[in-house]
Amino acid sequence: MEVTSGVVLFQVSTALFALTLGPFQFLRRTRDRVHRYLGRAWLGAASLTCLSNVAIVPAGFDWTQGLTLSALFCFTAGWIHARRRRWIAHAWWMIGAYVGTGASWLTSLLSPGRVAQEVLANHFFVALILAIAAAAFAVGLFMILRRSVEHAASQADD
């Protein structure tokens, strides 16, 4: 199977959407209609990002597919907890899925010999967008961790 730059560009666009939407989803008010709709959009984009990773490595299973499978497991577990109204478990599974998706995406882009590196070398604009997505992921991760620490501290004070 020939991997085209279109598959990589598709993964870049879905990852960019998922990685920039994630912090907004995690840090805004929850359990309302907007949260549900944004969550579905995020889940779709993140799932497509993970699934497109399978098409980028046509030579067989490698470690990035293991990360992909773990992220898909986290998505499923988080969705099941939301359907059962177990909000704390839902939140932790989805935060784990966000972190796992971002880590998987970044490591697969930075690993030597990946098709994505060839595409990035030939498309400066795409590389710039990826740098912005990586920065958004880092900021989102920082904000999520800061909020988690503040929440834990407030729970300890009670």
Short mmCIF file of C-alpha atoms in Angstrom, two decimals:
data_model
loop_
_atom_site.label_atom_id
_atom_site.label_comp_id
_atom_site.label_asym_id
_atom_site.label_seq_id
_atom_site.Cartn_x
_atom_site.Cartn_y
_atom_site.Cartn_z
CA MET A 1 0.00 0.00 0.00
CA GLU A 2 1.43 3.34 -1.06
CA VAL A 3 1.29 6.02 1.61
CA THR A 4 0.54 9.38 0.08
CA SER A 5 1.10 12.80 1.51
CA GLY A 6 -2.71 13.12 1.55
CA VAL A 7 -2.97 10.57 4.35
CA VAL A 8 -0.36 12.43 6.37
CA LEU A 9 -2.04 15.77 5.69
CA PHE A 10 -5.38 14.25 6.77
CA GLN A 11 -3.79 13.08 10.01
CA VAL A 12 -2.22 16.49 10.56
CA SER A 13 -5.56 18.27 10.12
CA THR A 14 -7.50 15.92 12.41
CA ALA A 15 -4.73 16.03 15.02
CA LEU A 16 -4.57 19.82 14.87
CA PHE A 17 -8.32 20.02 15.46
CA ALA A 18 -8.27 17.47 18.30
CA LEU A 19 -5.20 18.88 20.04
CA THR A 20 -6.44 22.48 19.96
CA LEU A 21 -10.04 21.64 20.89
CA GLY A 22 -9.01 19.44 23.82
CA PRO A 23 -8.01 22.19 26.28
CA PHE A 24 -11.22 24.12 25.61
CA GLN A 25 -13.24 21.00 26.19
CA PHE A 26 -11.48 20.10 29.42
CA LEU A 27 -11.42 23.57 30.95
CA ARG A 28 -14.91 24.86 30.23
CA ARG A 29 -18.17 24.07 31.98
CA THR A 30 -19.20 20.42 31.71
CA ARG A 31 -22.45 18.48 31.50
CA ASP A 32 -24.19 20.83 29.11
CA ARG A 33 -25.18 20.51 25.47
CA VAL A 34 -22.12 22.41 24.17
CA HIS A 35 -19.81 20.10 26.12
CA ARG A 36 -21.50 17.05 24.61
CA TYR A 37 -21.32 18.36 21.05
CA LEU A 38 -17.73 19.53 21.37
CA GLY A 39 -16.87 16.21 23.00
CA ARG A 40 -18.32 14.28 20.08
CA ALA A 41 -16.40 16.44 17.61
CA TRP A 42 -13.21 15.99 19.62
CA LEU A 43 -13.74 12.25 19.92
CA GLY A 44 -14.31 11.94 16.18
CA ALA A 45 -11.22 13.96 15.28
CA ALA A 46 -9.02 12.15 17.80
CA SER A 47 -10.29 8.75 16.63
CA LEU A 48 -9.62 9.65 13.00
CA THR A 49 -6.13 10.81 13.98
CA CYS A 50 -5.43 7.45 15.60
CA LEU A 51 -6.97 5.42 12.79
CA SER A 52 -5.05 7.33 10.11
CA ASN A 53 -1.86 6.31 11.91
CA VAL A 54 -2.58 2.74 10.79
CA ALA A 55 -2.52 3.87 7.15
CA ILE A 56 0.77 5.72 7.59
CA VAL A 57 2.70 2.60 8.61
CA PRO A 58 1.93 0.12 5.82
CA ALA A 59 4.85 -2.21 6.63
CA GLY A 60 3.08 -3.78 9.58
CA PHE A 61 2.56 -3.33 13.28
CA ASP A 62 4.99 -1.11 15.17
CA TRP A 63 5.03 0.63 18.53
CA THR A 64 2.95 3.59 17.34
CA GLN A 65 0.07 1.21 16.61
CA GLY A 66 0.30 0.09 20.24
CA LEU A 67 -0.13 3.71 21.32
CA THR A 68 -3.01 4.02 18.87
CA LEU A 69 -4.76 0.99 20.33
CA SER A 70 -4.31 2.30 23.88
CA ALA A 71 -5.75 5.69 22.90
CA LEU A 72 -8.75 4.01 21.26
CA PHE A 73 -9.25 1.98 24.44
CA CYS A 74 -9.20 5.20 26.49
CA PHE A 75 -11.76 6.80 24.15
CA THR A 76 -14.05 3.81 24.55
CA ALA A 77 -13.70 3.66 28.33
CA GLY A 78 -14.31 7.41 28.66
CA TRP A 79 -17.38 7.25 26.45
CA ILE A 80 -18.79 4.30 28.42
CA HIS A 81 -18.28 6.16 31.70
CA ALA A 82 -20.05 9.22 30.27
CA ARG A 83 -23.00 7.09 29.16
CA ARG A 84 -23.21 5.65 32.69
CA ARG A 85 -22.91 9.14 34.21
CA ARG A 86 -19.68 8.36 36.04
CA TRP A 87 -18.31 11.84 35.53
CA ILE A 88 -15.01 11.65 37.43
CA ALA A 89 -13.98 8.40 35.71
CA HIS A 90 -15.12 9.87 32.38
CA ALA A 91 -12.99 12.97 32.91
CA TRP A 92 -9.85 11.00 33.80
CA TRP A 93 -10.20 8.59 30.87
CA MET A 94 -10.69 11.46 28.44
CA ILE A 95 -7.75 13.43 29.84
CA GLY A 96 -5.66 10.27 29.51
CA ALA A 97 -6.88 9.84 25.95
CA TYR A 98 -5.94 13.45 25.15
CA VAL A 99 -2.46 13.08 26.60
CA GLY A 100 -1.98 9.69 24.92
CA THR A 101 -3.14 10.94 21.54
CA GLY A 102 -0.82 13.95 21.69
CA ALA A 103 2.12 11.89 22.85
CA SER A 104 1.50 9.25 20.18
CA TRP A 105 1.15 11.87 17.49
CA LEU A 106 4.29 13.76 18.47
CA THR A 107 6.45 10.66 18.86
CA SER A 108 5.29 9.22 15.55
CA LEU A 109 6.18 12.49 13.83
CA LEU A 110 9.59 12.70 15.48
CA SER A 111 10.61 9.06 15.03
CA PRO A 112 13.31 8.48 12.40
CA GLY A 113 12.28 6.95 9.10
CA ARG A 114 8.60 7.88 9.27
CA VAL A 115 6.71 8.92 6.15
CA ALA A 116 5.54 12.04 7.98
CA GLN A 117 9.10 13.37 8.09
CA GLU A 118 9.35 13.26 4.29
CA VAL A 119 6.06 15.11 3.96
CA LEU A 120 7.13 17.73 6.50
CA ALA A 121 10.44 18.27 4.72
CA ASN A 122 8.54 19.11 1.52
CA HIS A 123 5.71 21.17 3.05
CA PHE A 124 6.92 24.08 5.17
CA PHE A 125 3.39 25.34 5.84
CA VAL A 126 2.37 21.93 7.21
CA ALA A 127 5.44 21.88 9.44
CA LEU A 128 4.49 25.32 10.75
CA ILE A 129 0.95 24.14 11.51
CA LEU A 130 2.38 21.12 13.29
CA ALA A 131 4.55 23.35 15.43
CA ILE A 132 1.46 25.36 16.36
CA ALA A 133 -0.42 22.13 17.18
CA ALA A 134 2.47 20.92 19.33
CA ALA A 135 2.48 24.25 21.19
CA ALA A 136 -1.30 24.04 21.67
CA PHE A 137 -0.90 20.52 23.03
CA ALA A 138 1.81 21.66 25.47
CA VAL A 139 -0.28 24.61 26.67
CA GLY A 140 -3.35 22.38 26.99
CA LEU A 141 -1.43 19.78 28.93
CA PHE A 142 -0.07 22.44 31.28
CA MET A 143 -3.54 23.91 31.85
CA ILE A 144 -5.06 20.48 32.52
CA LEU A 145 -2.33 19.56 34.98
CA ARG A 146 -2.61 22.91 36.74
CA ARG A 147 -6.37 22.53 37.09
CA SER A 148 -5.97 18.98 38.38
CA VAL A 149 -3.48 20.10 41.02
CA GLU A 150 -5.72 23.00 42.08
CA HIS A 151 -8.71 20.64 42.32
CA ALA A 152 -6.74 18.15 44.39
CA ALA A 153 -5.57 20.94 46.69
CA SER A 154 -9.11 22.21 47.19
CA GLN A 155 -10.28 18.66 47.96
CA ALA A 156 -7.52 18.32 50.54
CA ASP A 157 -8.64 21.55 52.22
CA ASP A 158 -12.18 20.24 52.70
#
